[in-house]
mmCIF file with all atom_site columns, C-alpha atoms in Angstrom:
data_model
loop_
_atom_site.group_PDB
_atom_site.id
_atom_site.type_symbol
_atom_site.label_atom_id
_atom_site.label_alt_id
_atom_site.label_comp_id
_atom_site.label_asym_id
_atom_site.label_entity_id
_atom_site.label_seq_id
_atom_site.pdbx_PDB_ins_code
_atom_site.Cartn_x
_atom_site.Cartn_y
_atom_site.Cartn_z
_atom_site.occupancy
_atom_site.B_iso_or_equiv
_atom_site.pdbx_formal_charge
_atom_site.auth_seq_id
_atom_site.auth_comp_id
_atom_site.auth_asym_id
_atom_site.auth_atom_id
_atom_site.pdbx_PDB_model_num
ATOM 1   C CA . MET A 1 1   ? 21.442 -4.698  8.001   1.00 78.00 ? 1   MET A CA 1
ATOM 2   C CA . ASN A 1 2   ? 21.855 -1.050  8.912   1.00 91.00 ? 2   ASN A CA 1
ATOM 3   C CA . GLN A 1 3   ? 21.479 -1.116  12.699  1.00 95.00 ? 3   GLN A CA 1
ATOM 4   C CA . GLU A 1 4   ? 21.736 2.657   13.095  1.00 97.00 ? 4   GLU A CA 1
ATOM 5   C CA . LEU A 1 5   ? 19.007 3.152   10.482  1.00 97.00 ? 5   LEU A CA 1
ATOM 6   C CA . SER A 1 6   ? 16.795 0.622   12.266  1.00 97.00 ? 6   SER A CA 1
ATOM 7   C CA . ARG A 1 7   ? 17.276 2.435   15.588  1.00 97.00 ? 7   ARG A CA 1
ATOM 8   C CA . LEU A 1 8   ? 16.491 5.807   14.021  1.00 97.00 ? 8   LEU A CA 1
ATOM 9   C CA . ALA A 1 9   ? 13.403 4.434   12.279  1.00 97.00 ? 9   ALA A CA 1
ATOM 10  C CA . ALA A 1 10  ? 12.144 2.971   15.565  1.00 97.00 ? 10  ALA A CA 1
ATOM 11  C CA . GLU A 1 11  ? 12.825 6.256   17.359  1.00 96.00 ? 11  GLU A CA 1
ATOM 12  C CA . LEU A 1 12  ? 10.842 8.113   14.689  1.00 96.00 ? 12  LEU A CA 1
ATOM 13  C CA . GLY A 1 13  ? 8.033  5.552   14.751  1.00 95.00 ? 13  GLY A CA 1
ATOM 14  C CA . ILE A 1 14  ? 8.364  5.319   10.983  1.00 96.00 ? 14  ILE A CA 1
ATOM 15  C CA . ASP A 1 15  ? 5.915  2.423   10.704  1.00 94.00 ? 15  ASP A CA 1
ATOM 16  C CA . ALA A 1 16  ? 3.040  4.510   12.075  1.00 95.00 ? 16  ALA A CA 1
ATOM 17  C CA . GLN A 1 17  ? 0.357  5.334   9.521   1.00 95.00 ? 17  GLN A CA 1
ATOM 18  C CA . GLN A 1 18  ? 0.911  9.078   9.838   1.00 95.00 ? 18  GLN A CA 1
ATOM 19  C CA . HIS A 1 19  ? 4.528  8.590   8.709   1.00 96.00 ? 19  HIS A CA 1
ATOM 20  C CA . GLU A 1 20  ? 3.641  7.100   5.338   1.00 96.00 ? 20  GLU A CA 1
ATOM 21  C CA . PRO A 1 21  ? 4.813  10.265  3.521   1.00 96.00 ? 21  PRO A CA 1
ATOM 22  C CA . LEU A 1 22  ? 8.198  9.944   5.253   1.00 97.00 ? 22  LEU A CA 1
ATOM 23  C CA . ARG A 1 23  ? 8.466  6.234   4.404   1.00 97.00 ? 23  ARG A CA 1
ATOM 24  C CA . LEU A 1 24  ? 7.660  6.882   0.756   1.00 98.00 ? 24  LEU A CA 1
ATOM 25  C CA . ALA A 1 25  ? 10.003 9.874   0.491   1.00 97.00 ? 25  ALA A CA 1
ATOM 26  C CA . PHE A 1 26  ? 12.846 7.929   2.096   1.00 98.00 ? 26  PHE A CA 1
ATOM 27  C CA . GLY A 1 27  ? 12.207 4.917   -0.129  1.00 98.00 ? 27  GLY A CA 1
ATOM 28  C CA . LEU A 1 28  ? 12.285 7.210   -3.145  1.00 98.00 ? 28  LEU A CA 1
ATOM 29  C CA . ALA A 1 29  ? 15.570 8.751   -2.042  1.00 98.00 ? 29  ALA A CA 1
ATOM 30  C CA . CYS A 1 30  ? 17.101 5.291   -1.682  1.00 98.00 ? 30  CYS A CA 1
ATOM 31  C CA . VAL A 1 31  ? 15.954 4.022   -5.072  1.00 98.00 ? 31  VAL A CA 1
ATOM 32  C CA . ARG A 1 32  ? 17.073 7.151   -6.853  1.00 98.00 ? 32  ARG A CA 1
ATOM 33  C CA . ARG A 1 33  ? 20.622 6.277   -5.765  1.00 96.00 ? 33  ARG A CA 1
ATOM 34  C CA . VAL A 1 34  ? 20.435 2.935   -7.579  1.00 96.00 ? 34  VAL A CA 1
ATOM 35  C CA . GLN A 1 35  ? 17.971 3.586   -10.392 1.00 96.00 ? 35  GLN A CA 1
ATOM 36  C CA . HIS A 1 36  ? 20.841 3.578   -12.908 1.00 94.00 ? 36  HIS A CA 1
ATOM 37  C CA . LEU A 1 37  ? 21.179 -0.147  -12.151 1.00 92.00 ? 37  LEU A CA 1
ATOM 38  C CA . LEU A 1 38  ? 17.594 -0.959  -13.183 1.00 93.00 ? 38  LEU A CA 1
ATOM 39  C CA . GLU A 1 39  ? 17.154 -2.967  -16.360 1.00 88.00 ? 39  GLU A CA 1
ATOM 40  C CA . ASP A 1 40  ? 13.434 -3.508  -16.747 1.00 91.00 ? 40  ASP A CA 1
ATOM 41  C CA . PRO A 1 41  ? 11.418 -0.530  -18.041 1.00 94.00 ? 41  PRO A CA 1
ATOM 42  C CA . ARG A 1 42  ? 8.577  -1.422  -15.667 1.00 95.00 ? 42  ARG A CA 1
ATOM 43  C CA . ALA A 1 43  ? 10.876 -0.979  -12.666 1.00 95.00 ? 43  ALA A CA 1
ATOM 44  C CA . ILE A 1 44  ? 12.147 2.311   -14.089 1.00 96.00 ? 44  ILE A CA 1
ATOM 45  C CA . ASP A 1 45  ? 8.538  3.427   -14.526 1.00 97.00 ? 45  ASP A CA 1
ATOM 46  C CA . GLY A 1 46  ? 7.921  2.423   -10.906 1.00 97.00 ? 46  GLY A CA 1
ATOM 47  C CA . VAL A 1 47  ? 10.444 5.029   -9.766  1.00 98.00 ? 47  VAL A CA 1
ATOM 48  C CA . SER A 1 48  ? 8.577  7.666   -11.780 1.00 98.00 ? 48  SER A CA 1
ATOM 49  C CA . VAL A 1 49  ? 5.230  6.636   -10.293 1.00 98.00 ? 49  VAL A CA 1
ATOM 50  C CA . LEU A 1 50  ? 6.664  6.771   -6.775  1.00 98.00 ? 50  LEU A CA 1
ATOM 51  C CA . ALA A 1 51  ? 8.147  10.216  -7.419  1.00 98.00 ? 51  ALA A CA 1
ATOM 52  C CA . ALA A 1 52  ? 4.840  11.460  -8.811  1.00 98.00 ? 52  ALA A CA 1
ATOM 53  C CA . PHE A 1 53  ? 2.968  10.182  -5.754  1.00 98.00 ? 53  PHE A CA 1
ATOM 54  C CA . VAL A 1 54  ? 5.458  11.664  -3.290  1.00 97.00 ? 54  VAL A CA 1
ATOM 55  C CA . GLU A 1 55  ? 5.238  14.994  -5.130  1.00 96.00 ? 55  GLU A CA 1
ATOM 56  C CA . GLY A 1 56  ? 1.420  14.898  -5.125  1.00 96.00 ? 56  GLY A CA 1
ATOM 57  C CA . ARG A 1 57  ? 1.104  14.434  -8.893  1.00 97.00 ? 57  ARG A CA 1
ATOM 58  C CA . SER A 1 58  ? -0.374 10.926  -8.810  1.00 95.00 ? 58  SER A CA 1
ATOM 59  C CA . ASP A 1 59  ? -3.006 8.975   -6.925  1.00 97.00 ? 59  ASP A CA 1
ATOM 60  C CA . ARG A 1 60  ? -2.934 5.934   -4.662  1.00 96.00 ? 60  ARG A CA 1
ATOM 61  C CA . ALA A 1 61  ? -4.385 3.671   -7.367  1.00 97.00 ? 61  ALA A CA 1
ATOM 62  C CA . ALA A 1 62  ? -1.368 4.342   -9.595  1.00 97.00 ? 62  ALA A CA 1
ATOM 63  C CA . LEU A 1 63  ? 0.971  3.744   -6.643  1.00 97.00 ? 63  LEU A CA 1
ATOM 64  C CA . LEU A 1 64  ? -0.676 0.420   -5.789  1.00 96.00 ? 64  LEU A CA 1
ATOM 65  C CA . GLN A 1 65  ? -0.657 -0.742  -9.399  1.00 97.00 ? 65  GLN A CA 1
ATOM 66  C CA . ALA A 1 66  ? 3.023  0.153   -9.783  1.00 97.00 ? 66  ALA A CA 1
ATOM 67  C CA . ALA A 1 67  ? 3.798  -1.631  -6.514  1.00 96.00 ? 67  ALA A CA 1
ATOM 68  C CA . GLN A 1 68  ? 2.159  -4.839  -7.771  1.00 96.00 ? 68  GLN A CA 1
ATOM 69  C CA . GLU A 1 69  ? 3.814  -4.653  -11.189 1.00 96.00 ? 69  GLU A CA 1
ATOM 70  C CA . THR A 1 70  ? 7.256  -3.929  -9.803  1.00 95.00 ? 70  THR A CA 1
ATOM 71  C CA . ALA A 1 71  ? 6.996  -6.704  -7.223  1.00 94.00 ? 71  ALA A CA 1
ATOM 72  C CA . ALA A 1 72  ? 6.164  -9.125  -10.062 1.00 94.00 ? 72  ALA A CA 1
ATOM 73  C CA . VAL A 1 73  ? 9.156  -7.853  -12.049 1.00 93.00 ? 73  VAL A CA 1
ATOM 74  C CA . ALA A 1 74  ? 11.447 -8.278  -9.049  1.00 91.00 ? 74  ALA A CA 1
ATOM 75  C CA . ASN A 1 75  ? 10.186 -11.782 -8.321  1.00 88.00 ? 75  ASN A CA 1
ATOM 76  C CA . SER A 1 76  ? 10.754 -12.871 -11.910 1.00 85.00 ? 76  SER A CA 1
ATOM 77  C CA . HIS A 1 77  ? 14.098 -11.147 -12.514 1.00 70.00 ? 77  HIS A CA 1
ATOM 78  C CA . ARG A 1 78  ? 16.554 -13.514 -14.150 1.00 66.00 ? 78  ARG A CA 1
ATOM 79  C CA . GLY A 1 79  ? 19.493 -12.589 -11.915 1.00 60.00 ? 79  GLY A CA 1
ATOM 80  C CA . SER A 1 80  ? 23.065 -13.170 -12.935 1.00 55.00 ? 80  SER A CA 1
ATOM 81  C CA . ASN A 1 81  ? 25.220 -16.096 -13.894 1.00 52.00 ? 81  ASN A CA 1
ATOM 82  C CA . SER A 1 82  ? 28.277 -13.852 -14.090 1.00 52.00 ? 82  SER A CA 1
ATOM 83  C CA . ILE A 1 83  ? 30.879 -13.791 -11.383 1.00 49.00 ? 83  ILE A CA 1
ATOM 84  C CA . ASP A 1 84  ? 30.875 -9.985  -11.156 1.00 51.00 ? 84  ASP A CA 1
ATOM 85  C CA . GLY A 1 85  ? 27.330 -9.824  -9.788  1.00 52.00 ? 85  GLY A CA 1
ATOM 86  C CA . SER A 1 86  ? 26.264 -6.942  -12.029 1.00 57.00 ? 86  SER A CA 1
ATOM 87  C CA . ALA A 1 87  ? 22.848 -8.437  -12.760 1.00 64.00 ? 87  ALA A CA 1
ATOM 88  C CA . HIS A 1 88  ? 22.442 -9.124  -9.039  1.00 81.00 ? 88  HIS A CA 1
ATOM 89  C CA . ALA A 1 89  ? 22.748 -5.357  -8.595  1.00 86.00 ? 89  ALA A CA 1
ATOM 90  C CA . ALA A 1 90  ? 19.822 -4.950  -10.993 1.00 88.00 ? 90  ALA A CA 1
ATOM 91  C CA . VAL A 1 91  ? 17.777 -7.517  -9.061  1.00 90.00 ? 91  VAL A CA 1
ATOM 92  C CA . SER A 1 92  ? 18.455 -5.802  -5.744  1.00 92.00 ? 92  SER A CA 1
ATOM 93  C CA . ALA A 1 93  ? 17.680 -2.378  -7.246  1.00 94.00 ? 93  ALA A CA 1
ATOM 94  C CA . THR A 1 94  ? 14.397 -3.742  -8.613  1.00 95.00 ? 94  THR A CA 1
ATOM 95  C CA . TYR A 1 95  ? 13.460 -5.137  -5.206  1.00 95.00 ? 95  TYR A CA 1
ATOM 96  C CA . ALA A 1 96  ? 14.346 -1.750  -3.695  1.00 97.00 ? 96  ALA A CA 1
ATOM 97  C CA . VAL A 1 97  ? 11.830 -0.084  -6.010  1.00 97.00 ? 97  VAL A CA 1
ATOM 98  C CA . ALA A 1 98  ? 9.163  -2.681  -5.214  1.00 97.00 ? 98  ALA A CA 1
ATOM 99  C CA . LYS A 1 99  ? 9.650  -2.245  -1.463  1.00 97.00 ? 99  LYS A CA 1
ATOM 100 C CA . ALA A 1 100 ? 9.711  1.558   -1.741  1.00 98.00 ? 100 ALA A CA 1
ATOM 101 C CA . LEU A 1 101 ? 6.442  1.540   -3.694  1.00 98.00 ? 101 LEU A CA 1
ATOM 102 C CA . ALA A 1 102 ? 4.928  -0.689  -1.003  1.00 97.00 ? 102 ALA A CA 1
ATOM 103 C CA . GLY A 1 103 ? 5.940  1.807   1.691   1.00 97.00 ? 103 GLY A CA 1
ATOM 104 C CA . GLN A 1 104 ? 8.472  -0.588  3.193   1.00 97.00 ? 104 GLN A CA 1
ATOM 105 C CA . ALA A 1 105 ? 11.230 1.972   3.615   1.00 96.00 ? 105 ALA A CA 1
ATOM 106 C CA . LEU A 1 106 ? 13.755 -0.051  5.605   1.00 97.00 ? 106 LEU A CA 1
ATOM 107 C CA . GLU A 1 107 ? 13.464 -2.987  3.248   1.00 97.00 ? 107 GLU A CA 1
ATOM 108 C CA . ALA A 1 108 ? 13.911 -0.625  0.290   1.00 97.00 ? 108 ALA A CA 1
ATOM 109 C CA . ALA A 1 109 ? 17.013 0.812   1.953   1.00 97.00 ? 109 ALA A CA 1
ATOM 110 C CA . GLY A 1 110 ? 18.421 -2.663  2.528   1.00 95.00 ? 110 GLY A CA 1
ATOM 111 C CA . TYR A 1 111 ? 17.945 -3.719  -1.077  1.00 94.00 ? 111 TYR A CA 1
ATOM 112 C CA . ALA A 1 112 ? 19.329 -0.403  -2.318  1.00 96.00 ? 112 ALA A CA 1
ATOM 113 C CA . ALA A 1 113 ? 22.452 -0.887  -0.202  1.00 93.00 ? 113 ALA A CA 1
ATOM 114 C CA . TYR A 1 114 ? 22.919 -4.391  -1.614  1.00 88.00 ? 114 TYR A CA 1
ATOM 115 C CA . ALA A 1 115 ? 22.426 -3.071  -5.144  1.00 91.00 ? 115 ALA A CA 1
ATOM 116 C CA . SER A 1 116 ? 25.042 -0.416  -4.565  1.00 88.00 ? 116 SER A CA 1
ATOM 117 C CA . VAL A 1 117 ? 27.556 -2.906  -3.186  1.00 85.00 ? 117 VAL A CA 1
ATOM 118 C CA . TYR A 1 118 ? 26.805 -5.549  -5.850  1.00 80.00 ? 118 TYR A CA 1
ATOM 119 C CA . ALA A 1 119 ? 27.607 -2.888  -8.426  1.00 78.00 ? 119 ALA A CA 1
ATOM 120 C CA . TYR A 1 120 ? 31.201 -2.954  -7.123  1.00 72.00 ? 120 TYR A CA 1
ATOM 121 C CA . GLY A 1 121 ? 31.308 -6.703  -7.634  1.00 67.00 ? 121 GLY A CA 1
ATOM 122 C CA . GLY A 1 122 ? 29.701 -9.772  -6.141  1.00 63.00 ? 122 GLY A CA 1
ATOM 123 C CA . TYR A 1 123 ? 32.632 -10.326 -3.790  1.00 63.00 ? 123 TYR A CA 1
ATOM 124 C CA . ALA A 1 124 ? 31.938 -7.049  -1.954  1.00 64.00 ? 124 ALA A CA 1
ATOM 125 C CA . VAL A 1 125 ? 28.698 -8.200  -0.303  1.00 65.00 ? 125 VAL A CA 1
ATOM 126 C CA . ASN A 1 126 ? 30.769 -10.375 2.021   1.00 68.00 ? 126 ASN A CA 1
ATOM 127 C CA . ASP A 1 127 ? 32.640 -7.325  3.320   1.00 75.00 ? 127 ASP A CA 1
ATOM 128 C CA . PRO A 1 128 ? 30.594 -5.401  5.902   1.00 77.00 ? 128 PRO A CA 1
ATOM 129 C CA . THR A 1 129 ? 32.762 -2.310  5.407   1.00 80.00 ? 129 THR A CA 1
ATOM 130 C CA . ALA A 1 130 ? 31.580 -2.110  1.789   1.00 78.00 ? 130 ALA A CA 1
ATOM 131 C CA . PHE A 1 131 ? 28.176 -1.009  3.106   1.00 85.00 ? 131 PHE A CA 1
ATOM 132 C CA . GLU A 1 132 ? 29.435 1.750   5.413   1.00 91.00 ? 132 GLU A CA 1
ATOM 133 C CA . ALA A 1 133 ? 29.170 4.700   3.027   1.00 90.00 ? 133 ALA A CA 1
ATOM 134 C CA . GLU A 1 134 ? 25.664 3.747   1.903   1.00 92.00 ? 134 GLU A CA 1
ATOM 135 C CA . HIS A 1 135 ? 24.498 3.082   5.456   1.00 94.00 ? 135 HIS A CA 1
ATOM 136 C CA . THR A 1 136 ? 25.844 6.435   6.610   1.00 96.00 ? 136 THR A CA 1
ATOM 137 C CA . TRP A 1 137 ? 24.082 8.201   3.731   1.00 97.00 ? 137 TRP A CA 1
ATOM 138 C CA . GLN A 1 138 ? 20.810 6.419   4.556   1.00 97.00 ? 138 GLN A CA 1
ATOM 139 C CA . VAL A 1 139 ? 20.853 7.480   8.209   1.00 97.00 ? 139 VAL A CA 1
ATOM 140 C CA . GLN A 1 140 ? 21.663 11.080  7.327   1.00 98.00 ? 140 GLN A CA 1
ATOM 141 C CA . THR A 1 141 ? 18.985 11.171  4.638   1.00 97.00 ? 141 THR A CA 1
ATOM 142 C CA . LEU A 1 142 ? 16.286 9.772   6.921   1.00 97.00 ? 142 LEU A CA 1
ATOM 143 C CA . ARG A 1 143 ? 17.213 12.323  9.580   1.00 97.00 ? 143 ARG A CA 1
ATOM 144 C CA . GLU A 1 144 ? 16.976 15.164  7.044   1.00 97.00 ? 144 GLU A CA 1
ATOM 145 C CA . LEU A 1 145 ? 13.670 13.953  5.631   1.00 97.00 ? 145 LEU A CA 1
ATOM 146 C CA . ALA A 1 146 ? 12.200 13.473  9.101   1.00 95.00 ? 146 ALA A CA 1
ATOM 147 C CA . HIS A 1 147 ? 13.254 16.983  10.047  1.00 92.00 ? 147 HIS A CA 1
ATOM 148 C CA . SER A 1 148 ? 11.766 18.489  6.885   1.00 89.00 ? 148 SER A CA 1
ATOM 149 C CA . CYS A 1 149 ? 8.513  16.518  7.366   1.00 79.00 ? 149 CYS A CA 1
ATOM 150 C CA . THR A 1 150 ? 8.099  17.762  10.926  1.00 71.00 ? 150 THR A CA 1
ATOM 151 C CA . SER A 1 151 ? 9.223  21.347  10.334  1.00 68.00 ? 151 SER A CA 1
ATOM 152 C CA . GLY A 1 152 ? 7.599  21.916  6.967   1.00 57.00 ? 152 GLY A CA 1
#
């Protein structure tokens, strides 16, 4: 868990209804970092739907439908029997998309971080330092997005 991100999110009041655009934009930023790990076309399409919604090119009905579809894909993902954990990276990336579409930004960030670390190899998830770069990026990105949402 990214404690600094959790503190920043609480400070920003990110769960408040008026911060939905920030939650969705941050979730999108996180999933874009791991979208290359996605395997299922429906999850890949989910990223496109989220981007379209964040950019004002899609409606809430499309967002909700993509959220349901991607959650189903994530829940039924086959995972990995391999020792390297590469398919686990795809599972975590898929969950990141599902959570981002649902407006659950911190959960999306958590799954995206796991996806990123799993991509190194399954062994890495047991090393807290393997998450440091991703966690630092997440905090900086949320700060930047929050600033642009309040100043723009």
